[in-house]
């Protein structure tokens, strides 16, 4: 039964050309996300293969955002990515994950059956979420202030 299921899966992958479609959709999605990099200080690089996509964030250059970034990073290295992954899931129902502890990269692994409409939805969601992360005071300041307040209470 397991072998029959495996053969059926391979047949669907082949007949629906899911591997080719995933490569095409992945390239389109990476290109769309890469086009956002110049518009957002905190967005550094988009990379990947097929539909395995990594979106890297990094410290900003402007003083306005640098203070917020530094406050978050001093609370916990890599915390900034939570300001992206949480609203992507909560507000847009897109599941992403931080690539590893202390890293500034999130990973996006959509299904092989992703459509053009799904890709457009993901692009809009990332654009909205990343734009919100650049607002000061905003999500960064609010989370950072809460963390600092809690740390001060614990040490007192």
PDB file of C-alpha atoms in Angstrom:
ATOM      1  CA  UNK A   1       0.000   0.000   0.000  1.00  0.00           C
ATOM      2  CA  UNK A   2       2.841   2.390   0.869  1.00  0.00           C
ATOM      3  CA  UNK A   3       4.566   1.652  -2.441  1.00  0.00           C
ATOM      4  CA  UNK A   4       1.321   2.270  -4.337  1.00  0.00           C
ATOM      5  CA  UNK A   5       0.916   5.622  -2.576  1.00  0.00           C
ATOM      6  CA  UNK A   6       4.519   6.537  -3.403  1.00  0.00           C
ATOM      7  CA  UNK A   7       4.075   5.641  -7.078  1.00  0.00           C
ATOM      8  CA  UNK A   8       0.811   7.626  -7.213  1.00  0.00           C
ATOM      9  CA  UNK A   9       2.571  10.633  -5.668  1.00  0.00           C
ATOM     10  CA  UNK A  10       5.358  10.442  -8.240  1.00  0.00           C
ATOM     11  CA  UNK A  11       2.761  10.235 -11.021  1.00  0.00           C
ATOM     12  CA  UNK A  12       0.990  13.385  -9.765  1.00  0.00           C
ATOM     13  CA  UNK A  13       4.323  15.220  -9.457  1.00  0.00           C
ATOM     14  CA  UNK A  14       5.095  14.272 -13.058  1.00  0.00           C
ATOM     15  CA  UNK A  15       1.671  14.732 -14.672  1.00  0.00           C
ATOM     16  CA  UNK A  16       0.957  18.077 -13.012  1.00  0.00           C
ATOM     17  CA  UNK A  17       4.565  19.218 -13.535  1.00  0.00           C
ATOM     18  CA  UNK A  18       4.746  20.334  -9.896  1.00  0.00           C
ATOM     19  CA  UNK A  19       8.544  20.457  -9.788  1.00  0.00           C
ATOM     20  CA  UNK A  20       8.730  22.736 -12.828  1.00  0.00           C
ATOM     21  CA  UNK A  21       5.884  24.906 -11.495  1.00  0.00           C
ATOM     22  CA  UNK A  22       7.592  25.168  -8.101  1.00  0.00           C
ATOM     23  CA  UNK A  23      10.828  26.311  -9.734  1.00  0.00           C
ATOM     24  CA  UNK A  24       8.947  28.929 -11.770  1.00  0.00           C
ATOM     25  CA  UNK A  25       6.810  30.186  -8.870  1.00  0.00           C
ATOM     26  CA  UNK A  26       9.826  30.217  -6.551  1.00  0.00           C
ATOM     27  CA  UNK A  27      11.839  32.320  -8.986  1.00  0.00           C
ATOM     28  CA  UNK A  28       8.925  34.737  -9.414  1.00  0.00           C
ATOM     29  CA  UNK A  29       8.384  35.029  -5.665  1.00  0.00           C
ATOM     30  CA  UNK A  30      12.102  35.541  -4.937  1.00  0.00           C
ATOM     31  CA  UNK A  31      12.265  38.227  -7.626  1.00  0.00           C
ATOM     32  CA  UNK A  32       9.222  40.041  -6.198  1.00  0.00           C
ATOM     33  CA  UNK A  33      10.661  39.927  -2.676  1.00  0.00           C
ATOM     34  CA  UNK A  34      14.116  40.966  -3.925  1.00  0.00           C
ATOM     35  CA  UNK A  35      12.561  44.026  -5.577  1.00  0.00           C
ATOM     36  CA  UNK A  36      11.458  45.122  -2.082  1.00  0.00           C
ATOM     37  CA  UNK A  37      15.040  45.220  -0.722  1.00  0.00           C
ATOM     38  CA  UNK A  38      15.911  48.765  -1.895  1.00  0.00           C
ATOM     39  CA  UNK A  39      12.688  50.105  -0.381  1.00  0.00           C
ATOM     40  CA  UNK A  40      13.230  48.797   3.149  1.00  0.00           C
ATOM     41  CA  UNK A  41      16.268  49.504   5.315  1.00  0.00           C
ATOM     42  CA  UNK A  42      15.770  46.445   7.492  1.00  0.00           C
ATOM     43  CA  UNK A  43      15.452  44.024   4.550  1.00  0.00           C
ATOM     44  CA  UNK A  44      18.916  42.852   3.448  1.00  0.00           C
ATOM     45  CA  UNK A  45      18.674  39.886   1.071  1.00  0.00           C
ATOM     46  CA  UNK A  46      16.350  37.298  -0.438  1.00  0.00           C
ATOM     47  CA  UNK A  47      17.760  33.937  -1.496  1.00  0.00           C
ATOM     48  CA  UNK A  48      16.671  30.387  -2.073  1.00  0.00           C
ATOM     49  CA  UNK A  49      16.073  27.571  -4.479  1.00  0.00           C
ATOM     50  CA  UNK A  50      12.710  26.611  -5.865  1.00  0.00           C
ATOM     51  CA  UNK A  51      10.106  27.397  -3.228  1.00  0.00           C
ATOM     52  CA  UNK A  52      12.612  27.281  -0.351  1.00  0.00           C
ATOM     53  CA  UNK A  53      13.087  30.986   0.301  1.00  0.00           C
ATOM     54  CA  UNK A  54      15.153  32.790   2.930  1.00  0.00           C
ATOM     55  CA  UNK A  55      14.490  36.433   3.728  1.00  0.00           C
ATOM     56  CA  UNK A  56      17.329  38.099   5.645  1.00  0.00           C
ATOM     57  CA  UNK A  57      16.954  41.215   7.757  1.00  0.00           C
ATOM     58  CA  UNK A  58      19.721  43.315   9.234  1.00  0.00           C
ATOM     59  CA  UNK A  59      20.586  46.460  11.140  1.00  0.00           C
ATOM     60  CA  UNK A  60      19.377  49.710   9.606  1.00  0.00           C
ATOM     61  CA  UNK A  61      21.531  52.721   8.807  1.00  0.00           C
ATOM     62  CA  UNK A  62      19.132  55.458   9.895  1.00  0.00           C
ATOM     63  CA  UNK A  63      19.274  56.625  13.484  1.00  0.00           C
ATOM     64  CA  UNK A  64      15.478  56.507  13.629  1.00  0.00           C
ATOM     65  CA  UNK A  65      15.393  52.722  13.195  1.00  0.00           C
ATOM     66  CA  UNK A  66      18.825  51.910  14.633  1.00  0.00           C
ATOM     67  CA  UNK A  67      17.747  52.723  18.221  1.00  0.00           C
ATOM     68  CA  UNK A  68      14.773  50.359  17.973  1.00  0.00           C
ATOM     69  CA  UNK A  69      16.833  47.595  16.349  1.00  0.00           C
ATOM     70  CA  UNK A  70      19.568  47.892  18.992  1.00  0.00           C
ATOM     71  CA  UNK A  71      17.031  47.777  21.819  1.00  0.00           C
ATOM     72  CA  UNK A  72      15.455  44.580  20.462  1.00  0.00           C
ATOM     73  CA  UNK A  73      18.777  42.934  19.720  1.00  0.00           C
ATOM     74  CA  UNK A  74      20.145  43.711  23.176  1.00  0.00           C
ATOM     75  CA  UNK A  75      17.074  42.041  24.689  1.00  0.00           C
ATOM     76  CA  UNK A  76      17.556  38.900  22.577  1.00  0.00           C
ATOM     77  CA  UNK A  77      19.641  38.460  19.416  1.00  0.00           C
ATOM     78  CA  UNK A  78      17.413  37.681  16.454  1.00  0.00           C
ATOM     79  CA  UNK A  79      14.245  38.974  18.121  1.00  0.00           C
ATOM     80  CA  UNK A  80      13.481  41.317  15.226  1.00  0.00           C
ATOM     81  CA  UNK A  81      12.360  38.405  13.052  1.00  0.00           C
ATOM     82  CA  UNK A  82       9.475  37.764  15.445  1.00  0.00           C
ATOM     83  CA  UNK A  83       8.113  41.175  14.393  1.00  0.00           C
ATOM     84  CA  UNK A  84       7.821  39.718  10.903  1.00  0.00           C
ATOM     85  CA  UNK A  85       6.763  36.110  11.522  1.00  0.00           C
ATOM     86  CA  UNK A  86       4.034  36.868  14.075  1.00  0.00           C
ATOM     87  CA  UNK A  87       2.043  39.396  11.992  1.00  0.00           C
ATOM     88  CA  UNK A  88       2.521  37.332   8.844  1.00  0.00           C
ATOM     89  CA  UNK A  89       0.728  34.490  10.592  1.00  0.00           C
ATOM     90  CA  UNK A  90      -1.711  36.469  12.732  1.00  0.00           C
ATOM     91  CA  UNK A  91      -2.807  39.028  10.139  1.00  0.00           C
ATOM     92  CA  UNK A  92      -2.182  37.232   6.841  1.00  0.00           C
ATOM     93  CA  UNK A  93      -2.314  33.508   7.749  1.00  0.00           C
ATOM     94  CA  UNK A  94       1.135  32.905   6.257  1.00  0.00           C
ATOM     95  CA  UNK A  95       3.314  30.499   8.201  1.00  0.00           C
ATOM     96  CA  UNK A  96       7.012  31.354   8.283  1.00  0.00           C
ATOM     97  CA  UNK A  97       9.769  30.449  10.698  1.00  0.00           C
ATOM     98  CA  UNK A  98      12.985  31.981  11.961  1.00  0.00           C
ATOM     99  CA  UNK A  99      15.852  30.083  10.331  1.00  0.00           C
ATOM    100  CA  UNK A 100      17.647  29.502  13.646  1.00  0.00           C
ATOM    101  CA  UNK A 101      18.262  30.893  17.101  1.00  0.00           C
ATOM    102  CA  UNK A 102      19.854  34.321  16.991  1.00  0.00           C
ATOM    103  CA  UNK A 103      19.584  34.568  13.202  1.00  0.00           C
ATOM    104  CA  UNK A 104      18.018  37.410  11.248  1.00  0.00           C
ATOM    105  CA  UNK A 105      16.644  35.202   8.490  1.00  0.00           C
ATOM    106  CA  UNK A 106      13.161  33.817   8.168  1.00  0.00           C
ATOM    107  CA  UNK A 107      12.251  30.955   5.904  1.00  0.00           C
ATOM    108  CA  UNK A 108       9.238  30.660   3.673  1.00  0.00           C
ATOM    109  CA  UNK A 109       8.364  27.170   2.453  1.00  0.00           C
ATOM    110  CA  UNK A 110       5.070  27.321   0.521  1.00  0.00           C
ATOM    111  CA  UNK A 111       3.527  24.132  -0.891  1.00  0.00           C
ATOM    112  CA  UNK A 112       4.379  22.848  -4.355  1.00  0.00           C
ATOM    113  CA  UNK A 113       0.771  23.519  -5.387  1.00  0.00           C
ATOM    114  CA  UNK A 114       1.081  27.299  -4.886  1.00  0.00           C
ATOM    115  CA  UNK A 115      -0.751  29.423  -7.468  1.00  0.00           C
ATOM    116  CA  UNK A 116      -0.036  32.851  -8.964  1.00  0.00           C
ATOM    117  CA  UNK A 117      -2.773  34.293  -6.741  1.00  0.00           C
ATOM    118  CA  UNK A 118      -1.102  32.752  -3.692  1.00  0.00           C
ATOM    119  CA  UNK A 119       2.212  34.353  -4.687  1.00  0.00           C
ATOM    120  CA  UNK A 120       0.538  37.759  -5.084  1.00  0.00           C
ATOM    121  CA  UNK A 121      -1.050  37.334  -1.634  1.00  0.00           C
ATOM    122  CA  UNK A 122       2.348  36.476  -0.103  1.00  0.00           C
ATOM    123  CA  UNK A 123       3.984  39.489  -1.792  1.00  0.00           C
ATOM    124  CA  UNK A 124       1.296  41.868  -0.445  1.00  0.00           C
ATOM    125  CA  UNK A 125       1.535  40.352   3.034  1.00  0.00           C
ATOM    126  CA  UNK A 126       5.331  40.717   3.153  1.00  0.00           C
ATOM    127  CA  UNK A 127       5.143  44.276   1.847  1.00  0.00           C
ATOM    128  CA  UNK A 128       2.533  45.253   4.479  1.00  0.00           C
ATOM    129  CA  UNK A 129       4.390  43.522   7.312  1.00  0.00           C
ATOM    130  CA  UNK A 130       7.833  44.854   6.444  1.00  0.00           C
ATOM    131  CA  UNK A 131       6.426  48.363   5.973  1.00  0.00           C
ATOM    132  CA  UNK A 132       4.847  48.167   9.447  1.00  0.00           C
ATOM    133  CA  UNK A 133       8.199  47.097  10.938  1.00  0.00           C
ATOM    134  CA  UNK A 134       9.728  50.365   9.681  1.00  0.00           C
ATOM    135  CA  UNK A 135       7.264  52.613  11.512  1.00  0.00           C
ATOM    136  CA  UNK A 136       8.699  54.331  14.565  1.00  0.00           C
ATOM    137  CA  UNK A 137       7.170  54.408  17.039  1.00  0.00           C
ATOM    138  CA  UNK A 138       5.493  51.239  16.010  1.00  0.00           C
ATOM    139  CA  UNK A 139       5.845  47.508  16.361  1.00  0.00           C
ATOM    140  CA  UNK A 140       9.586  47.615  17.153  1.00  0.00           C
ATOM    141  CA  UNK A 141       9.260  50.341  19.744  1.00  0.00           C
ATOM    142  CA  UNK A 142       6.223  48.742  21.389  1.00  0.00           C
ATOM    143  CA  UNK A 143       7.819  45.310  21.711  1.00  0.00           C
ATOM    144  CA  UNK A 144      11.179  46.748  22.739  1.00  0.00           C
ATOM    145  CA  UNK A 145       9.628  48.945  25.439  1.00  0.00           C
ATOM    146  CA  UNK A 146       7.698  45.971  26.851  1.00  0.00           C
ATOM    147  CA  UNK A 147      10.847  43.847  26.969  1.00  0.00           C
ATOM    148  CA  UNK A 148      12.928  46.560  28.621  1.00  0.00           C
ATOM    149  CA  UNK A 149      10.185  47.276  31.177  1.00  0.00           C
ATOM    150  CA  UNK A 150       9.990  43.571  32.062  1.00  0.00           C
ATOM    151  CA  UNK A 151      13.769  43.294  32.354  1.00  0.00           C
ATOM    152  CA  UNK A 152      13.917  46.340  34.654  1.00  0.00           C
ATOM    153  CA  UNK A 153      11.158  44.915  36.870  1.00  0.00           C
ATOM    154  CA  UNK A 154      12.981  41.572  37.183  1.00  0.00           C
ATOM    155  CA  UNK A 155      16.280  43.180  38.135  1.00  0.00           C
ATOM    156  CA  UNK A 156      14.700  45.515  40.715  1.00  0.00           C
TER     157      UNK A 156
END
